[in-house]
Structures are given as C-alpha cells and as structure tokens.
mmCIF file of N, CA and C in Angstrom:
data_model
loop_
_atom_site.group_PDB
_atom_site.id
_atom_site.type_symbol
_atom_site.label_atom_id
_atom_site.label_comp_id
_atom_site.label_asym_id
_atom_site.label_seq_id
_atom_site.Cartn_x
_atom_site.Cartn_y
_atom_site.Cartn_z
ATOM 1 N N MET W 177 -22.008 258.963 31.874
ATOM 2 C CA MET W 177 -21.106 258.938 30.751
ATOM 3 C C MET W 177 -20.763 260.383 30.375
ATOM 4 N N THR W 178 -19.495 260.658 30.220
ATOM 5 C CA THR W 178 -19.038 261.992 29.915
ATOM 6 C C THR W 178 -18.949 262.202 28.407
ATOM 7 N N ALA W 179 -19.355 263.386 27.966
ATOM 8 C CA ALA W 179 -19.276 263.714 26.542
ATOM 9 C C ALA W 179 -17.831 264.007 26.174
ATOM 10 N N LYS W 180 -17.429 263.592 24.981
ATOM 11 C CA LYS W 180 -16.077 263.873 24.510
ATOM 12 C C LYS W 180 -15.961 265.345 24.172
ATOM 13 N N THR W 181 -14.810 265.907 24.469
ATOM 14 C CA THR W 181 -14.588 267.324 24.209
ATOM 15 C C THR W 181 -13.233 267.516 23.539
ATOM 16 N N PHE W 182 -13.054 268.702 22.974
ATOM 17 C CA PHE W 182 -11.755 269.103 22.450
ATOM 18 C C PHE W 182 -11.594 270.596 22.662
ATOM 19 N N LYS W 183 -10.348 271.050 22.659
ATOM 20 C CA LYS W 183 -10.059 272.460 22.896
ATOM 21 C C LYS W 183 -9.655 273.122 21.582
ATOM 22 N N VAL W 184 -10.126 274.350 21.416
ATOM 23 C CA VAL W 184 -9.836 275.124 20.217
ATOM 24 C C VAL W 184 -9.160 276.424 20.642
ATOM 25 N N LYS W 185 -8.075 276.776 19.961
ATOM 26 C CA LYS W 185 -7.335 278.001 20.274
ATOM 27 C C LYS W 185 -7.331 278.905 19.060
ATOM 28 N N LEU W 186 -7.650 280.187 19.252
ATOM 29 C CA LEU W 186 -7.620 281.166 18.176
ATOM 30 C C LEU W 186 -6.188 281.650 17.998
ATOM 31 N N VAL W 187 -5.586 281.380 16.842
ATOM 32 C CA VAL W 187 -4.182 281.724 16.617
ATOM 33 C C VAL W 187 -4.005 282.833 15.582
ATOM 34 N N LYS W 188 -5.058 283.166 14.850
ATOM 35 C CA LYS W 188 -4.980 284.234 13.865
ATOM 36 C C LYS W 188 -6.216 285.104 13.992
ATOM 37 N N SER W 189 -6.032 286.398 13.829
ATOM 38 C CA SER W 189 -7.133 287.337 13.991
ATOM 39 C C SER W 189 -8.161 287.191 12.874
ATOM 40 N N PRO W 190 -9.443 287.246 13.209
ATOM 41 C CA PRO W 190 -10.479 287.174 12.185
ATOM 42 C C PRO W 190 -10.718 288.503 11.472
ATOM 43 N N ILE W 191 -9.942 289.531 11.796
ATOM 44 C CA ILE W 191 -10.087 290.813 11.114
ATOM 45 C C ILE W 191 -9.754 290.607 9.640
ATOM 46 N N GLY W 192 -10.638 291.026 8.769
ATOM 47 C CA GLY W 192 -10.441 290.874 7.335
ATOM 48 C C GLY W 192 -10.992 289.575 6.785
ATOM 49 N N ALA W 193 -11.460 288.692 7.656
ATOM 50 C CA ALA W 193 -12.050 287.431 7.210
ATOM 51 C C ALA W 193 -13.490 287.692 6.753
ATOM 52 N N LYS W 194 -14.066 286.718 6.080
ATOM 53 C CA LYS W 194 -15.453 286.835 5.639
ATOM 54 C C LYS W 194 -16.375 286.928 6.852
ATOM 55 N N SER W 195 -17.522 287.541 6.638
ATOM 56 C CA SER W 195 -18.436 287.781 7.758
ATOM 57 C C SER W 195 -18.937 286.486 8.390
ATOM 58 N N ASN W 196 -19.133 285.442 7.581
ATOM 59 C CA ASN W 196 -19.585 284.178 8.164
ATOM 60 C C ASN W 196 -18.487 283.541 9.010
ATOM 61 N N GLN W 197 -17.231 283.754 8.656
ATOM 62 C CA GLN W 197 -16.129 283.213 9.445
ATOM 63 C C GLN W 197 -15.976 283.965 10.762
ATOM 64 N N VAL W 198 -16.168 285.273 10.728
ATOM 65 C CA VAL W 198 -16.113 286.068 11.955
ATOM 66 C C VAL W 198 -17.235 285.632 12.893
ATOM 67 N N ALA W 199 -18.417 285.405 12.337
ATOM 68 C CA ALA W 199 -19.554 284.956 13.145
ATOM 69 C C ALA W 199 -19.303 283.569 13.722
ATOM 70 N N THR W 200 -18.639 282.705 12.978
ATOM 71 C CA THR W 200 -18.323 281.364 13.463
ATOM 72 C C THR W 200 -17.353 281.426 14.640
ATOM 73 N N VAL W 201 -16.334 282.273 14.531
ATOM 74 C CA VAL W 201 -15.371 282.440 15.630
ATOM 75 C C VAL W 201 -16.096 282.951 16.877
ATOM 76 N N GLN W 202 -16.975 283.926 16.702
ATOM 77 C CA GLN W 202 -17.733 284.449 17.835
ATOM 78 C C GLN W 202 -18.670 283.386 18.398
ATOM 79 N N GLY W 203 -19.253 282.584 17.522
ATOM 80 C CA GLY W 203 -20.166 281.530 17.960
ATOM 81 C C GLY W 203 -19.473 280.448 18.768
ATOM 82 N N MET W 204 -18.191 280.237 18.505
ATOM 83 C CA MET W 204 -17.429 279.266 19.287
ATOM 84 C C MET W 204 -17.002 279.843 20.626
ATOM 85 N N GLY W 205 -17.207 281.146 20.824
ATOM 86 C CA GLY W 205 -16.864 281.772 22.097
ATOM 87 C C GLY W 205 -15.450 282.287 22.167
ATOM 88 N N LEU W 206 -14.777 282.405 21.032
ATOM 89 C CA LEU W 206 -13.412 282.912 21.002
ATOM 90 C C LEU W 206 -13.461 284.424 20.806
ATOM 91 N N LYS W 207 -12.880 285.167 21.742
ATOM 92 C CA LYS W 207 -12.978 286.617 21.700
ATOM 93 C C LYS W 207 -11.681 287.290 21.259
ATOM 94 N N ARG W 208 -10.543 286.745 21.653
ATOM 95 C CA ARG W 208 -9.268 287.370 21.291
ATOM 96 C C ARG W 208 -8.238 286.290 20.999
ATOM 97 N N MET W 209 -7.164 286.687 20.338
ATOM 98 C CA MET W 209 -6.129 285.726 19.967
ATOM 99 C C MET W 209 -5.526 285.106 21.220
ATOM 100 N N GLY W 210 -5.262 283.810 21.137
ATOM 101 C CA GLY W 210 -4.714 283.075 22.268
ATOM 102 C C GLY W 210 -5.790 282.508 23.180
ATOM 103 N N ASN W 211 -7.028 282.879 22.937
ATOM 104 C CA ASN W 211 -8.147 282.387 23.738
ATOM 105 C C ASN W 211 -8.383 280.911 23.442
ATOM 106 N N ILE W 212 -8.656 280.117 24.467
ATOM 107 C CA ILE W 212 -8.911 278.688 24.308
ATOM 108 C C ILE W 212 -10.297 278.381 24.860
ATOM 109 N N ARG W 213 -11.080 277.615 24.101
ATOM 110 C CA ARG W 213 -12.410 277.186 24.526
ATOM 111 C C ARG W 213 -12.509 275.677 24.405
ATOM 112 N N THR W 214 -13.253 275.067 25.307
ATOM 113 C CA THR W 214 -13.518 273.637 25.256
ATOM 114 C C THR W 214 -14.896 273.436 24.639
ATOM 115 N N LEU W 215 -14.954 272.655 23.563
ATOM 116 C CA LEU W 215 -16.197 272.395 22.860
ATOM 117 C C LEU W 215 -16.538 270.912 22.940
ATOM 118 N N VAL W 216 -17.812 270.608 22.976
ATOM 119 C CA VAL W 216 -18.268 269.224 22.943
ATOM 120 C C VAL W 216 -18.096 268.716 21.514
ATOM 121 N N ASP W 217 -17.585 267.510 21.380
ATOM 122 C CA ASP W 217 -17.287 266.935 20.069
ATOM 123 C C ASP W 217 -18.583 266.496 19.384
ATOM 124 N N THR W 218 -19.165 267.410 18.621
ATOM 125 C CA THR W 218 -20.382 267.138 17.855
ATOM 126 C C THR W 218 -20.116 267.451 16.394
ATOM 127 N N PRO W 219 -20.936 266.957 15.487
ATOM 128 C CA PRO W 219 -20.742 267.286 14.072
ATOM 129 C C PRO W 219 -20.825 268.788 13.792
ATOM 130 N N SER W 220 -21.667 269.507 14.512
ATOM 131 C CA SER W 220 -21.763 270.949 14.287
ATOM 132 C C SER W 220 -20.497 271.671 14.747
ATOM 133 N N ALA W 221 -19.930 271.254 15.861
ATOM 134 C CA ALA W 221 -18.686 271.867 16.342
ATOM 135 C C ALA W 221 -17.538 271.566 15.389
ATOM 136 N N ARG W 222 -17.491 270.350 14.861
ATOM 137 C CA ARG W 222 -16.447 270.006 13.893
ATOM 138 C C ARG W 222 -16.600 270.830 12.617
ATOM 139 N N GLY W 223 -17.840 271.072 12.213
ATOM 140 C CA GLY W 223 -18.085 271.904 11.036
ATOM 141 C C GLY W 223 -17.646 273.336 11.253
ATOM 142 N N MET W 224 -17.858 273.846 12.465
ATOM 143 C CA MET W 224 -17.414 275.205 12.776
ATOM 144 C C MET W 224 -15.896 275.305 12.714
ATOM 145 N N VAL W 225 -15.217 274.307 13.255
ATOM 146 C CA VAL W 225 -13.747 274.298 13.213
ATOM 147 C C VAL W 225 -13.276 274.198 11.770
ATOM 148 N N ASN W 226 -13.957 273.405 10.959
ATOM 149 C CA ASN W 226 -13.575 273.258 9.561
ATOM 150 C C ASN W 226 -13.751 274.568 8.801
ATOM 151 N N THR W 227 -14.772 275.342 9.143
ATOM 152 C CA THR W 227 -15.028 276.611 8.473
ATOM 153 C C THR W 227 -13.906 277.609 8.715
ATOM 154 N N VAL W 228 -13.339 277.609 9.905
ATOM 155 C CA VAL W 228 -12.291 278.585 10.245
ATOM 156 C C VAL W 228 -10.968 277.883 10.549
ATOM 157 N N ARG W 229 -10.684 276.818 9.834
ATOM 158 C CA ARG W 229 -9.486 276.017 10.119
ATOM 159 C C ARG W 229 -8.191 276.805 9.922
ATOM 160 N N HIS W 230 -8.224 277.907 9.156
ATOM 161 C CA HIS W 230 -7.027 278.717 8.947
ATOM 162 C C HIS W 230 -6.836 279.740 10.075
ATOM 163 N N LEU W 231 -7.816 279.849 10.968
ATOM 164 C CA LEU W 231 -7.731 280.809 12.081
ATOM 165 C C LEU W 231 -7.526 280.127 13.438
ATOM 166 N N VAL W 232 -7.835 278.836 13.529
ATOM 167 C CA VAL W 232 -7.795 278.155 14.827
ATOM 168 C C VAL W 232 -6.893 276.928 14.761
ATOM 169 N N VAL W 233 -6.545 276.437 15.947
ATOM 170 C CA VAL W 233 -5.782 275.205 16.106
ATOM 171 C C VAL W 233 -6.500 274.364 17.144
ATOM 172 N N VAL W 234 -6.654 273.076 16.879
ATOM 173 C CA VAL W 234 -7.241 272.165 17.850
ATOM 174 C C VAL W 234 -6.119 271.688 18.768
ATOM 175 N N VAL W 235 -6.289 271.965 20.050
ATOM 176 C CA VAL W 235 -5.295 271.598 21.057
ATOM 177 C C VAL W 235 -5.764 270.315 21.725
ATOM 178 N N ALA W 236 -4.825 269.473 22.094
ATOM 179 C CA ALA W 236 -5.174 268.196 22.754
ATOM 180 C C ALA W 236 -5.935 268.483 23.982
#
C-alpha cells in the first residue's frame, strides 16, 4: 500500500519571516523559491504547511 503524498512549492521568500516559519520551511526541505518537495500526507506535514501557508502553495 502506497502512502498518500502531496507536493509543496515555495512561492515567497522566507526572508523577514518569523524564525519558527523559516525553520519550518527548512524542515520541509525547501531551499529556494520555486523549489518543489513531495511530502507524505501526515498530520505533522499538514501542520507545517498551515504554519507557512502564506509562503507556500500545495501543488496537485
């Protein structure tokens, strides 16, 4: 059985964001704008996306 996943794209720079938001972006593995990462759909991953929802976009 395959785990469900979703893709996250960094669309806004975390420069000037709060330190916990910068750490969240780094924790998701996003290094530069336009970077896309595939994350496993877990409650913790959804919480990370919710924390930085103004910096990222969930791509299909």
